[in-house]
XYZ file of C-alpha atoms in Angstrom:
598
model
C -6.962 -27.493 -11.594
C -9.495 -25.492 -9.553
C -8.211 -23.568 -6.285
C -10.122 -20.889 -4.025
C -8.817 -17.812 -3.847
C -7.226 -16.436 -0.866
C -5.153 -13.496 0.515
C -2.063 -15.954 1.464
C 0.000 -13.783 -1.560
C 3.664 -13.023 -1.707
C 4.383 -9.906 -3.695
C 7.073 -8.764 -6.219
C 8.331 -6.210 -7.782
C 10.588 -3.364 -8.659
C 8.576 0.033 -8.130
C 7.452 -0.176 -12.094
C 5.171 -3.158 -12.378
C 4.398 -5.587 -9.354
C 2.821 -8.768 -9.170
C 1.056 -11.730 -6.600
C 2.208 -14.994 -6.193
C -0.220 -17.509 -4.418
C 0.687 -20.471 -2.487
C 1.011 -23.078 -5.091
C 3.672 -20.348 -6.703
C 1.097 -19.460 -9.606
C 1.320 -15.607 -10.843
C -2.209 -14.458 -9.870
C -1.982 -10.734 -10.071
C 0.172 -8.515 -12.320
C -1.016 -5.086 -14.531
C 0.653 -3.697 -16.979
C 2.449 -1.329 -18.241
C 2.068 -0.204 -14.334
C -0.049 -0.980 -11.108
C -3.053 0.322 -12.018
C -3.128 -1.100 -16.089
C -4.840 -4.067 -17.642
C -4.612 -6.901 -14.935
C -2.605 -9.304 -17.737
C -3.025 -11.678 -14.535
C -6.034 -11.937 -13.735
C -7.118 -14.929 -11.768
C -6.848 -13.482 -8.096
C -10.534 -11.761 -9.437
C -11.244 -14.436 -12.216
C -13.692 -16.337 -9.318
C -13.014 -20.363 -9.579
C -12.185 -20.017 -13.459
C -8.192 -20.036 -12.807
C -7.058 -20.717 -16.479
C -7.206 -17.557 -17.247
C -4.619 -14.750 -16.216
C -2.340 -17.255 -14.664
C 1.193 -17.737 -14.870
C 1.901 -21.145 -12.949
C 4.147 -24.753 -13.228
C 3.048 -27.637 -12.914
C 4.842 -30.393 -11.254
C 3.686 -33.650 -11.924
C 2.686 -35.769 -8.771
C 2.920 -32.542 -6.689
C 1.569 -33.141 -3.073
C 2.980 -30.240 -1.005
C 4.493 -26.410 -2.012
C 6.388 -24.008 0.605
C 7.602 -20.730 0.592
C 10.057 -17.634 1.459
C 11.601 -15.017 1.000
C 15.361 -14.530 -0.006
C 16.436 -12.630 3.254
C 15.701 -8.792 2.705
C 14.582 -8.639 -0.754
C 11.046 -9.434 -1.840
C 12.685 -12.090 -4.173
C 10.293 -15.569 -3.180
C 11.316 -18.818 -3.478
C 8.543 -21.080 -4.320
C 9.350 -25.122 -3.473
C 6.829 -27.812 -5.362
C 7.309 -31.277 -4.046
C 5.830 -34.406 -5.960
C 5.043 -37.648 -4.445
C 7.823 -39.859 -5.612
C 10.631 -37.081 -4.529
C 11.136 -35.162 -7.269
C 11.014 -31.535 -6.777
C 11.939 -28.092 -7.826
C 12.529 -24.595 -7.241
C 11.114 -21.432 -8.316
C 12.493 -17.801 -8.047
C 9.923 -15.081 -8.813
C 11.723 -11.215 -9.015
C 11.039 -7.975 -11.202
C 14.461 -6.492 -12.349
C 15.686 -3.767 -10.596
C 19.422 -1.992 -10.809
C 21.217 0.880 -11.673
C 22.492 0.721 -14.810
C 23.874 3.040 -17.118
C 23.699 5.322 -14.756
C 19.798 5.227 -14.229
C 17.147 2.664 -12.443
C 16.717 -0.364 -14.707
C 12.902 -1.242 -14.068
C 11.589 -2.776 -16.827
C 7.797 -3.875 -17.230
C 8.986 -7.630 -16.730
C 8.404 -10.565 -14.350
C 11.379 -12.943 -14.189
C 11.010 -16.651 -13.212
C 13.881 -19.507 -12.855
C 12.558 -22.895 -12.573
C 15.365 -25.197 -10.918
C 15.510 -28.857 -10.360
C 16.783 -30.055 -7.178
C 15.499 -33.470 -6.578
C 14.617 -36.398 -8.445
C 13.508 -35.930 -12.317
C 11.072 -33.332 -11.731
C 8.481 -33.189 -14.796
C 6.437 -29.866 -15.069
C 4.071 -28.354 -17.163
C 4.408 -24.219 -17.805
C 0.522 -22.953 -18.082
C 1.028 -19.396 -19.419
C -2.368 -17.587 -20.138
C -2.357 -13.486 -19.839
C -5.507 -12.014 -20.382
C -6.627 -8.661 -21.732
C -8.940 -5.708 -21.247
C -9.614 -6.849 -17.763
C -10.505 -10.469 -18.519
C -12.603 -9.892 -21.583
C -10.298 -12.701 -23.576
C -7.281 -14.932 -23.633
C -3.760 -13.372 -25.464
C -3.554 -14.006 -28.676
C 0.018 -15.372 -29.463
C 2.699 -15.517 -32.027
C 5.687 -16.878 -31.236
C 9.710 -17.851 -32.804
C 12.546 -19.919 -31.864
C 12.539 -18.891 -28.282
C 9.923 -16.343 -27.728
C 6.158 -16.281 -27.770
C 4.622 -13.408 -28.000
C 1.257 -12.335 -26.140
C -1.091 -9.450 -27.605
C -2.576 -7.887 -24.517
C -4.596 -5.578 -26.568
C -2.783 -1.730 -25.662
C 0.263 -3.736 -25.016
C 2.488 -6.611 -25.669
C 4.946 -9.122 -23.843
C 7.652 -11.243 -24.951
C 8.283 -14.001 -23.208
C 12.176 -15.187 -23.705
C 13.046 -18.511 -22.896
C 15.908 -21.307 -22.701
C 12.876 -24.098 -21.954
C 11.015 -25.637 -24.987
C 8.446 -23.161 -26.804
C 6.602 -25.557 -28.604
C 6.209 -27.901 -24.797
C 4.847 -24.534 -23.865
C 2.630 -23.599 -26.581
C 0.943 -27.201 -26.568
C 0.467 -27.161 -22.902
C 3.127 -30.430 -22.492
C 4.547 -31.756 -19.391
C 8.239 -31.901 -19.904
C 11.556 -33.029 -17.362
C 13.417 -29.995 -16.490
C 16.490 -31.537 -16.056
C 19.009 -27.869 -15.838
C 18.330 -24.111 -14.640
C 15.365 -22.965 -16.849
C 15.384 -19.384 -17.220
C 11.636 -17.497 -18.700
C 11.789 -13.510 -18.834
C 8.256 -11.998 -19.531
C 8.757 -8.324 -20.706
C 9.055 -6.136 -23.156
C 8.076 -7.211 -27.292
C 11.698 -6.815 -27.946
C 14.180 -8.948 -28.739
C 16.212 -10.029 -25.991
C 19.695 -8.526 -25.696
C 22.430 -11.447 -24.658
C 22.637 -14.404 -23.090
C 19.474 -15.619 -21.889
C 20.844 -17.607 -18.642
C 23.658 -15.251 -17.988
C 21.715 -12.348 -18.375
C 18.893 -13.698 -16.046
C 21.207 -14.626 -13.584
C 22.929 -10.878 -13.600
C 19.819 -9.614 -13.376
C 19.086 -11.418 -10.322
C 22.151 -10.819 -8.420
C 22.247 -7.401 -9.051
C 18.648 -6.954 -7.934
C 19.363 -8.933 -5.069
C 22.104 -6.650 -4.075
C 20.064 -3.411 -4.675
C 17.602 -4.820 -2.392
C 19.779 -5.604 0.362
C 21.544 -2.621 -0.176
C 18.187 -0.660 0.615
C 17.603 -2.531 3.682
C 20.708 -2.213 5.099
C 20.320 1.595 5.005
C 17.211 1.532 7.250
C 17.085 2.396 11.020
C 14.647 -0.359 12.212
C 13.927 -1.562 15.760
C 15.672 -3.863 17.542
C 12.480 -6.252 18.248
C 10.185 -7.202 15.299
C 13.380 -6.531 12.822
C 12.131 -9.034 9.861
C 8.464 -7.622 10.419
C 9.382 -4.093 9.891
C 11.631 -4.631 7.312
C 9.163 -7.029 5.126
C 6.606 -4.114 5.716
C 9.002 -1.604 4.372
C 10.321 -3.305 1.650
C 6.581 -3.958 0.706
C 5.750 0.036 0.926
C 8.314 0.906 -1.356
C 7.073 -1.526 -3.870
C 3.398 0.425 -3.674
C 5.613 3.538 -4.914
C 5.654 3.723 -8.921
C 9.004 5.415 -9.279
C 8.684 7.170 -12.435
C 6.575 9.989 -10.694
C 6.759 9.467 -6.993
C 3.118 8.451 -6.766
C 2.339 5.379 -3.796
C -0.746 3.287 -4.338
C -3.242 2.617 -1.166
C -2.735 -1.440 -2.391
C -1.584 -3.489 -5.287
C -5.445 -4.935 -6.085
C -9.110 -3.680 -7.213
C -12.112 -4.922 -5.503
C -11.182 -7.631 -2.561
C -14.398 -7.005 -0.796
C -14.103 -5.648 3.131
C -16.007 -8.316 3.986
C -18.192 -11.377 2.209
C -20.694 -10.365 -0.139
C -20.402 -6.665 1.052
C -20.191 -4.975 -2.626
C -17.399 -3.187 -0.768
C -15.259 -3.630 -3.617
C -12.919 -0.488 -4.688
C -10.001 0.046 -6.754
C -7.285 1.056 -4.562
C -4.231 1.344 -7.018
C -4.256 4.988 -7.386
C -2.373 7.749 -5.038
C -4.746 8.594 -2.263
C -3.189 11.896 -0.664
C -4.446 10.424 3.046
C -2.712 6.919 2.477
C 0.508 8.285 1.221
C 0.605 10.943 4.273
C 0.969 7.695 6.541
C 3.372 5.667 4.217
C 5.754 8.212 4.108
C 5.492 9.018 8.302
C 6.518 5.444 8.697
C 8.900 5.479 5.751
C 10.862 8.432 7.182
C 10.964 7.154 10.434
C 12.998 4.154 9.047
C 15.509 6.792 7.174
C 14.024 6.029 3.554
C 14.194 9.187 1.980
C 14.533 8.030 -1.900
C 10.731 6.976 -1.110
C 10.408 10.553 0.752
C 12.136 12.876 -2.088
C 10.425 11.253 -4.646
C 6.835 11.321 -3.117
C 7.273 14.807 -2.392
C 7.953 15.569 -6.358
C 4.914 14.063 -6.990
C 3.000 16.066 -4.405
C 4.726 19.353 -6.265
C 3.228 18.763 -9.276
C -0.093 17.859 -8.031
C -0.169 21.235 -6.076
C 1.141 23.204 -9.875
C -1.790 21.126 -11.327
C -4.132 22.687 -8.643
C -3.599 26.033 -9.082
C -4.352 27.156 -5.836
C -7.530 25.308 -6.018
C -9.015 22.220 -4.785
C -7.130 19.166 -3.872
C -9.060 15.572 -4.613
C -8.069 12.795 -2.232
C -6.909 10.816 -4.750
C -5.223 10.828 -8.755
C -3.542 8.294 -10.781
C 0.017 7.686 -10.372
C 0.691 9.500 -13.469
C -1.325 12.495 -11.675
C -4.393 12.176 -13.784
C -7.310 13.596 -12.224
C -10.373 11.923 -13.553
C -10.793 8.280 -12.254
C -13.827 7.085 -13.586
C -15.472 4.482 -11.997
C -16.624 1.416 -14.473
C -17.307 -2.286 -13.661
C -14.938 -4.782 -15.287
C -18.019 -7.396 -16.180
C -15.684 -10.032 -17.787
C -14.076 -10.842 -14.063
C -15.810 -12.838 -11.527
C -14.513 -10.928 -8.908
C -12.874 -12.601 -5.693
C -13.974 -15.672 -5.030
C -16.863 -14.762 -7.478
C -17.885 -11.678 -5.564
C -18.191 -9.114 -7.442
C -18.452 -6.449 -8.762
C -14.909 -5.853 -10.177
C -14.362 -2.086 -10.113
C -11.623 -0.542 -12.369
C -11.296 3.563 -11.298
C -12.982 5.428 -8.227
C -15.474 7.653 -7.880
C -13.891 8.716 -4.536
C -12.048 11.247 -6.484
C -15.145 13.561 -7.209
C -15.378 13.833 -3.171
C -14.202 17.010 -0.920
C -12.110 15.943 2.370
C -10.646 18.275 3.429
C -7.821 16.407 5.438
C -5.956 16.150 2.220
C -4.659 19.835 2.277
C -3.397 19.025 5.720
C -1.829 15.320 4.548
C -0.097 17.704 1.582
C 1.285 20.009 4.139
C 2.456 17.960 6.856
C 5.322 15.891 4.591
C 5.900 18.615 2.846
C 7.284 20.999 5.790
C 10.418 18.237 6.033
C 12.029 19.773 3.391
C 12.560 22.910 4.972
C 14.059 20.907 8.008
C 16.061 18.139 6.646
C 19.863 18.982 5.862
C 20.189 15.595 4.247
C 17.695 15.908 0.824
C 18.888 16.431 -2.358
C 16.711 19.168 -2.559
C 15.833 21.231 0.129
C 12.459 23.301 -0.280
C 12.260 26.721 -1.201
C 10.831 29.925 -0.730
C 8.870 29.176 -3.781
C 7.457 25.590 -2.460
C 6.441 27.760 0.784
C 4.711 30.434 -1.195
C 2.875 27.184 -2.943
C 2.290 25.486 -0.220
C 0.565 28.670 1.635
C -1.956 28.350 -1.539
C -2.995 24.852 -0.189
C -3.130 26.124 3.735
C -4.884 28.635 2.169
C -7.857 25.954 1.345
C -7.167 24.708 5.025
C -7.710 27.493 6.674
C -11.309 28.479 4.402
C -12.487 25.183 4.281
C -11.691 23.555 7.583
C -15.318 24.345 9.334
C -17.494 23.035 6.332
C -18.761 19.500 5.450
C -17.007 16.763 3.676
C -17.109 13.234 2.981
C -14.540 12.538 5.625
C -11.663 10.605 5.816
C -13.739 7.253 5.422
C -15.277 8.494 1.951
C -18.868 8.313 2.562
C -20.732 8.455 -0.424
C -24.464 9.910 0.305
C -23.514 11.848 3.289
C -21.708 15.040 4.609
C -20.884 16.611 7.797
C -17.412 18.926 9.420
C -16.033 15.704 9.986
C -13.651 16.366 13.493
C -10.405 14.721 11.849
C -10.983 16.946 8.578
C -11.089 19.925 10.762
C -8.006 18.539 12.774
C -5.802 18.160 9.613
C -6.844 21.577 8.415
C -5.481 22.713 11.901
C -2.425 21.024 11.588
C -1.319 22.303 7.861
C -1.537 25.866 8.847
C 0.054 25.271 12.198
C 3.304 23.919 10.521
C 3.180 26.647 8.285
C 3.601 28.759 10.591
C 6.436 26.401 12.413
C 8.290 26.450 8.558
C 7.533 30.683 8.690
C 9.565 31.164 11.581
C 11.803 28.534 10.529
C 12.608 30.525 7.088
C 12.391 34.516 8.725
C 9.063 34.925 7.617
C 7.415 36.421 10.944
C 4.432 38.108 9.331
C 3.627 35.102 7.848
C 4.219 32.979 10.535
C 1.961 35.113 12.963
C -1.425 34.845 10.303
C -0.441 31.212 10.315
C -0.210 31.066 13.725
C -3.512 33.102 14.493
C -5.508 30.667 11.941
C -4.485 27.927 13.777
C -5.384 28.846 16.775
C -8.904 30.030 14.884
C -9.158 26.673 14.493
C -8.564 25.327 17.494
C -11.304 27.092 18.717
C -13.488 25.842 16.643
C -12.451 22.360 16.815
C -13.136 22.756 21.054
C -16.343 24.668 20.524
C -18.248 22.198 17.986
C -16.692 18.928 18.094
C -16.704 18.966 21.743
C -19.652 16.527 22.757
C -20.971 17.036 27.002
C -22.427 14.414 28.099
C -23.775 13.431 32.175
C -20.311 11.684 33.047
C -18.254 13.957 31.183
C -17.748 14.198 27.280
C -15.524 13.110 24.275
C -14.914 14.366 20.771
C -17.294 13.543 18.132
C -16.799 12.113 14.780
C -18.021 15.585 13.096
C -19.641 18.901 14.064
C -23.221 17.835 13.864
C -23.196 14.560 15.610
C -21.904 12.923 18.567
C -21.189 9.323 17.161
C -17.812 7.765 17.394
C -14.722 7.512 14.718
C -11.024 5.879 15.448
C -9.628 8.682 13.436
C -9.872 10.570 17.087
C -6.981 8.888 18.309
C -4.973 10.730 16.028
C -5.883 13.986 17.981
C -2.499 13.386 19.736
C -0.112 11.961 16.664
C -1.292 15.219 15.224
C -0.075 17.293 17.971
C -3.509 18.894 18.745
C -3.626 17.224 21.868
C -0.889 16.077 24.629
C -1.346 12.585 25.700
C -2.595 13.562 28.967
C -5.196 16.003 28.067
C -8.497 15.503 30.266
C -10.633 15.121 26.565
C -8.134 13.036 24.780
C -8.137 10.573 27.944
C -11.970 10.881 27.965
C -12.427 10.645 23.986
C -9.789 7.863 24.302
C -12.175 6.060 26.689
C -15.177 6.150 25.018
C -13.469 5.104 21.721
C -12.241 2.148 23.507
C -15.693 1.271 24.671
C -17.869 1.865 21.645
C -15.616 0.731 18.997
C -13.235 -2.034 19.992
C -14.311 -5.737 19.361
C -11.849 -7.804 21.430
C -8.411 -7.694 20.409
C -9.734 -5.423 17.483
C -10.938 -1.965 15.989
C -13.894 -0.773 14.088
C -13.479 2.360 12.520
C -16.738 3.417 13.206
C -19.682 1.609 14.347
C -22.334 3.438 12.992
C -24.230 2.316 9.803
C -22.955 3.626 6.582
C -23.698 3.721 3.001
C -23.871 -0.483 2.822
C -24.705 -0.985 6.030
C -23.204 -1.661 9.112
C -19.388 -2.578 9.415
C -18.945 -6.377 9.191
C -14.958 -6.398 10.011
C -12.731 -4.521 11.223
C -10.254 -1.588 10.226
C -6.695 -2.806 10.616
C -5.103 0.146 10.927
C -7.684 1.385 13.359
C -6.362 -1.896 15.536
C -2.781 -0.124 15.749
C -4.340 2.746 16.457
C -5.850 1.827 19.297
C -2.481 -0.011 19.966
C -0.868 3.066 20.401
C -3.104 4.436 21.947
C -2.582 2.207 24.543
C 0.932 2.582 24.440
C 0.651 6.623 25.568
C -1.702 5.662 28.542
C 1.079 3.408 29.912
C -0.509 0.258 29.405
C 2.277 -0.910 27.184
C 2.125 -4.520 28.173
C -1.805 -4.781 26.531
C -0.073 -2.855 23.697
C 2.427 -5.441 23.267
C 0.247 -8.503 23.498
C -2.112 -6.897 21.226
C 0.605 -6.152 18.763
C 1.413 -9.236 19.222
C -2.324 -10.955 18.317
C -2.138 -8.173 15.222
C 1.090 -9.932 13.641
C -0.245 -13.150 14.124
C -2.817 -12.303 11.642
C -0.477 -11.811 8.924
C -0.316 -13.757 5.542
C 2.689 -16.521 5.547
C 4.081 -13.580 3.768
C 4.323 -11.017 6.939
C 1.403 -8.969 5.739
C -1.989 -7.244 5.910
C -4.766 -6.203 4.118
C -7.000 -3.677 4.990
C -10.417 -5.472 7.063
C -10.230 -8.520 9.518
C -12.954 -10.453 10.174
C -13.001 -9.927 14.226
C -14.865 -13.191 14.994
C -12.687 -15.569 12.731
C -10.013 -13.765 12.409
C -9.873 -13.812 8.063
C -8.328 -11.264 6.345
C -10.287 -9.520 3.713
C -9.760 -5.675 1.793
C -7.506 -4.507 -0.513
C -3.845 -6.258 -0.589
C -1.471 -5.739 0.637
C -2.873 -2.659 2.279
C -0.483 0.424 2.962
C -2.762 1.566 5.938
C -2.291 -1.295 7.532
C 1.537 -1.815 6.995
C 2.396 1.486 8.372
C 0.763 0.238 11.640
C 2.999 -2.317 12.047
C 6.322 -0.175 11.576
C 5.336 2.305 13.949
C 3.672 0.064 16.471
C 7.293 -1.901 16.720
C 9.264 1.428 16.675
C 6.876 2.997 20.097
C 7.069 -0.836 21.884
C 10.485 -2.024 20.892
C 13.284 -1.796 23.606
C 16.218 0.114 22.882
C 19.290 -0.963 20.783
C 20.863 0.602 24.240
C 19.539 -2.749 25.615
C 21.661 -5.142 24.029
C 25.178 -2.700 23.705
């Protein structure tokens, strides 16, 4: 069976291990023991070869398949339809429940395969790879489970359905609930069906639980809350950490060899994630995040911060190619690690500092910061304040290049200007005046260098030395450096507009970079822009072009990071956390009131 690859993906998963389901319901996409292991499924980046890494049935005579999600869980139901009526069900969840008084997550993919028409016949094709695509599983199996040797690790799969139909590849009627539960190389504890079917409820119920407990919008209610759900599954729970995306190397655009591993804990990303997060009321994804951030500022020492670590906090990322994989629709190269993290950008001590200063506000945490986690976080405004004026790789990681890049500069500003806020907050006046003083040091800097005259007027620039254009400048007034109606935001706002939008979309820069010119464009940049819009009072171009943005999503209500601007194909990293948080707080600035409708 050959198929092209494509971002139409439905993800699970339960904040441990995650995985993509395409749109014939085959498991494309899955690491192990956590996002950013051995891809076990592989075929999303195994180019037309799709017998490898694959976890997919087979129904015999199928002509169509259709899909959803159970309502407020990222549960999917998967519907394969054969030609003579026969047809049957799929349900695709990761286990997730508190149980014995602690998060049951394990490293498993659960799958019940249910007839509901006819005498469906299917065939189970169950292939894991390992060491990023380098071979097939080997496989022992017993009664009822096979076992797959992944090379570090090892699944079990437990099953009520036939091993040896499995095993020898056999097409088979499925004539009762089938139940398969990939996980851990242990035996399996119960009742296979009733346990599967606990499982499922319970996770269910967790799910909807969570949902229930967020304050969304009133318009664009199953958009936000798809988006959120699929931000919290980007978190790996066990140490706060949230990945920029759930893949490695979907190129930005065709044939660009803009391929990067993006399931590691980029400080910038997570900044963004948890903005929109708390602005829904999720603070389990908050408090743990901010744990995370803790120990990554301990690790420092008072030192440098690298834009990005492993969500176990590991601080060398190597970057290596994974030469066994194809790559996306056979363009490769398939990266596993990221150089990225041997950069300087220096936004990250702001993006550290900004989350951080909730927990001297918020009544409702489980633990509210201390005088301690002030006197650590002055060590990283500290680094703000001495390295906001010199040159870094800037928020869009450039790799041969440096300059004061304007938004590095702005993020510096902003870390030691909410210390200062936090200072006052906690009777700490001397403090709060040097904080207060280096801000405003800033400041003047910022309006002294980045400031770019020009005959009709001026506009920020990108960085110190240059006067190109960046869409990271319309986060001059998110920041709170600048009101919405400052004379130079409205200018810089202008020439943004001009220079960098492509119809109903947003480069994030034009310029050429490392590879080239930009080919697509920069989702997030596109809500941006959107709000943008909405703080100049055009808010009916900011809804229609919210509008355009959503109907870009996957059949799955999501993004990935690039759009192709002329054809409108999605392409990046998926699904994208950027690009996510751009919906959420797009709908919260354009939605009407819940006043409205009482």
């Amino acid at each position: 069976m050959t198929h092209t690859s494509s971002l139409e993906l439905w993800p699970i998963g339960n904040c441990q291990v995650s995985g993509l389901i395409d749109e014939t319901g085959a498991l494309v996409w899955g690491c192990v023991p956590r996002v950013d292991g051995d891809p076990v499924f592989s075929a999303l980046l195994n180019g037309e070869q799709r017998d490898a890494g694959i976890w997919r049935f087979e129904l015999e005579g199928q002509c169509s398949a259709s899909q959803r999600y159970i309502r407020n869980t990222p549960h999917l139901l998967t519907t394969l339809e054969a030609k003579d009526g026969s047809a049957v069900e799929i349900l695709d969840f990761c286990p997730r429940f508190e149980r014995s008084g602690r998060m049951y997550r394990p490293v498993a993919y659960v799958r019940i395969v249910r007839p509901i028409s006819g005498t469906p016949r299917i065939k189970v094709v169950l292939k894991p790879t390992k060491n990023y695509g380098a071979g097939i599983a080997d496989t022992t199996h017993g009664t009822n489970h096979i076992r797959f040797l992944t090379g570090a690790t090892s699944l079990r799969l437990s099953t009520d359905a036939p091993v040896g139909y499995i095993q020898e590849g056999r097409t088979f009627r499925i004539e009762d609930d089938t139940h398969f539960f990939l996980g851990p190389d242990e035996p399996f504890v119960g009742n296979l069906r009733e346990q599967v079917r606990s499982m499922e409820q319970s996770t269910r119920k967790y799910w909807q639980n969570w949902v229930r407990m967020l304050a969304i919008p009133l318009e664009w209610q199953e958009e936000v809350i798809r988006c959120a759900i699929t931000l919290k599954l980007c978190q790996h729970e066990e140490t706060g950490a949230i990945v920029a995306a759930l893949t490695t190397s979907i190129p930005e655009a065709a044939h660009s060899e803009r391929n990067w591993d993006y399931r590691y804990c980029w400080i910038r990303d997570s900044y963004y994630t948890i903005q929109a997060l708390n602005r829904l009321g999720a603070l389990d994804v908050m408090e743990k995040y901010l744990a995370y951030l803790r120990n990554i500022v301990d690790g420092a020492k008072g030192g440098q911060i690298q834009p990005l670590y492993s969500v176990m906090g590991e601080s060398e990322l190597d970057e290596t190619t994974a030469s066994y994989l194809a790559g996306y629709r056979g363009m490769g190269p398939v990266r596993r690690g990221n150089a990225a993290y041997k950069q300087v950008q220096y936004d990250c001590y702001g993006q550290i500092v900004l989350p951080s200063v909730q927990g001297f506000f918020d009544q409702r945490l489980l633990r509210p910061a201390t005088e301690h986690d002030f006197e650590n976080l002055e060590q990283v405004g500290k680094m703000a304040w001495a390295m906001h004026d010199q040159p870094d790789a800037g928020l869009w990681e450039f790799r041969t290049r440096q300059e004061v890049h304007t938004y590095s500069a702005v993020m510096c500003w902003a870390a030691c200007d909410r210390l200062a806020n936090v200072a006052h907050h906690i009777g700490k006046q001397d403090r709060a005046q040097i904080w207060r003083e280096r801000a405003d040091a800033i400041r003047g800097k910022i309006e002294e260098k980045a400031w770019k005259e020009n005959g009709e007027g001026g506009h920020y620039g990108a960085s110190f030395e240059s006067d190109y254009l960046d869409a990271s400048l319309l986060q001059m007034v998110e920041l709170r450096f600048l009101s919405p109606d400052n004379d130079r935001f409205q200018q810089t706002f202008a020439a943004v507009e001009e220079h960098l939008r492509r119809g109903d979309h947003m480069l994030r820069y034009a310029a050429e970079d490392d590879f080239g010119a930009p080919e697509t464009a920069f989702n997030v940049c596109t809500f941006w822009l959107i709000e943008a819009l909405h703080l100049a009072g055009r808010d009916d171009e900011a809804r229609t072009l919210f509008c355009t943005m959503l109907s870009h999503t996957t059949k799955s209500g999501l993004l990935s990071e690039d759009l192709d601007y002329e054809t409108g194909e999605l392409w990046g990293n998926f699904p994208q956390t950027y690009s996510l948080v751009g919906v959420i707080n797009c709908a919260g600035l354009l939605s009407k009131s819940w006043s409205e409708v009482r």
